[in-house]
XYZ file of C-alpha atoms in Angstrom:
163
model
C 28.888 2.603 -15.054
C 31.224 2.900 -12.245
C 31.324 4.992 -9.225
C 34.243 6.614 -7.573
C 35.122 5.534 -4.160
C 36.377 7.727 -1.834
C 38.136 7.118 1.213
C 38.505 10.784 3.069
C 40.432 10.294 5.580
C 43.434 8.564 3.721
C 43.082 10.005 0.398
C 42.782 6.557 -0.718
C 40.204 6.377 -4.475
C 38.945 3.173 -6.527
C 36.309 2.235 -8.209
C 33.062 1.047 -6.960
C 31.422 -1.144 -9.476
C 27.442 -0.902 -9.375
C 26.581 -4.540 -10.869
C 25.211 -5.259 -7.811
C 22.799 -2.602 -8.751
C 21.408 -2.817 -12.451
C 17.783 -2.827 -11.243
C 17.736 0.605 -9.664
C 14.330 2.327 -10.029
C 13.067 -0.704 -12.264
C 9.843 -2.086 -11.752
C 11.146 -5.898 -10.957
C 7.363 -7.354 -10.393
C 3.829 -5.910 -10.988
C 0.634 -8.047 -8.713
C -2.345 -7.372 -9.730
C -5.715 -8.173 -7.494
C -9.333 -7.484 -8.935
C -11.811 -7.903 -5.924
C -15.266 -7.492 -7.836
C -17.708 -9.300 -5.422
C -19.544 -6.802 -3.067
C -18.504 -6.600 0.645
C -20.754 -4.988 3.643
C -19.046 -3.478 6.188
C -21.032 -2.224 9.306
C -18.339 -2.277 12.482
C -14.915 -2.083 12.163
C -12.934 -4.930 10.311
C -10.514 -6.400 7.118
C -12.345 -5.530 3.614
C -10.229 -7.332 1.594
C -6.828 -9.456 2.700
C -4.595 -11.659 1.194
C -3.392 -9.064 -1.328
C 0.163 -10.726 -1.419
C 3.610 -9.689 -3.007
C 6.965 -11.605 -1.900
C 9.698 -8.682 -2.653
C 12.786 -10.142 -4.077
C 15.020 -8.041 -2.263
C 14.868 -6.448 1.517
C 16.034 -3.001 -0.252
C 13.294 -3.085 -2.736
C 9.997 -0.481 -2.096
C 6.481 -1.573 -2.596
C 4.322 0.790 -4.234
C 0.908 0.580 -3.777
C -2.155 1.257 -5.811
C -5.609 1.379 -5.008
C -9.064 2.314 -6.687
C -12.466 1.345 -4.740
C -16.151 1.882 -5.232
C -17.770 2.577 -2.013
C -21.319 3.428 -1.278
C -22.482 4.270 2.206
C -26.362 3.999 3.490
C -26.580 6.087 6.426
C -27.628 9.716 7.445
C -25.063 12.627 7.830
C -23.819 11.695 11.087
C -22.245 8.429 10.237
C -18.883 8.285 8.815
C -15.841 5.830 8.796
C -12.394 5.618 7.900
C -10.845 3.760 5.344
C -6.980 2.089 6.180
C -4.091 0.009 4.007
C -2.221 -1.924 6.709
C 0.592 -3.515 6.242
C 1.385 -6.790 7.377
C 4.740 -8.986 8.281
C 4.232 -12.133 9.810
C 0.997 -11.371 11.424
C 1.142 -8.342 12.751
C 0.158 -5.263 11.277
C 3.332 -2.395 11.082
C 2.193 0.228 8.370
C -1.023 1.865 8.310
C -1.957 4.795 6.266
C -5.362 6.097 6.161
C -7.065 6.283 2.250
C -10.029 8.015 3.189
C -11.243 10.490 6.431
C -14.344 10.266 7.608
C -15.980 9.072 4.382
C -19.634 9.554 3.850
C -19.536 12.495 6.589
C -22.912 14.984 6.419
C -24.048 12.299 3.080
C -27.112 11.144 3.257
C -28.060 7.412 2.338
C -26.862 5.901 -0.877
C -24.192 8.040 -1.874
C -21.230 6.380 -3.923
C -17.550 7.372 -3.267
C -14.329 6.231 -5.374
C -11.589 5.647 -3.359
C -7.660 5.850 -4.629
C -4.379 5.439 -2.452
C -0.564 5.795 -3.855
C 1.679 4.379 -1.019
C 5.401 3.699 -1.328
C 5.915 1.088 1.145
C 9.506 0.302 2.371
C 8.940 -3.367 3.887
C 12.589 -4.225 4.502
C 12.034 -7.835 3.698
C 12.084 -10.613 1.273
C 9.365 -12.358 3.269
C 5.956 -11.827 1.996
C 4.179 -9.138 2.611
C 0.347 -8.658 3.036
C -1.373 -5.772 2.346
C -5.526 -5.515 3.586
C -8.358 -2.346 2.836
C -9.733 -1.951 6.583
C -12.570 -0.378 7.492
C -13.092 1.698 10.724
C -16.460 2.380 11.412
C -16.386 5.744 13.423
C -19.742 7.215 13.837
C -23.430 5.952 13.070
C -23.035 2.379 12.320
C -24.225 2.836 8.728
C -23.495 -0.281 6.031
C -21.326 0.379 3.620
C -21.126 -1.678 0.472
C -18.036 -2.101 -1.691
C -17.990 -2.696 -4.691
C -15.381 -3.149 -7.548
C -11.888 -2.847 -5.985
C -8.482 -3.007 -7.821
C -5.213 -3.428 -6.029
C -1.845 -3.172 -7.868
C 1.706 -3.974 -6.413
C 4.905 -2.934 -7.861
C 8.106 -4.152 -6.723
C 10.552 -1.260 -7.674
C 14.503 -1.702 -7.382
C 16.447 0.107 -4.551
C 18.062 2.761 -5.828
C 21.884 2.893 -4.485
C 22.868 5.877 -2.507
C 26.491 7.272 -1.725
C 26.902 8.897 1.185
C 30.367 11.062 1.867
């Protein structure tokens, strides 16, 4: 398929090859991590780190899919926020809230399932690291993270023609 190239200023038209855009919208790579070791958190900190993918193109998008089971052992005033964070060259560049006030108004021992689907645009061909971050907001309860699954999908960018 070819696109018509328009030069509106001079009225000249031509053909723009799409041979460099054969991966438009395709999944270019899939990486899966399963973290089934229990992790306890009772204060702020990273739950799982080193969830990595290296995009093949700086225009690729990364679809991050997470599912986790978390149990809170606190009272009704204990709660936490859960974030997905992106790291490039050791600096946090993007934070997405996954769970807002997890455990709020729940008695101890309640199990929660959280999930996240986030489309990221890291704009790099360097390794990108994602991490799950626990932000203990009130009460200081202990949260137990059970099996957590991470899937990272690199999706080829779409060609956008701007006239």
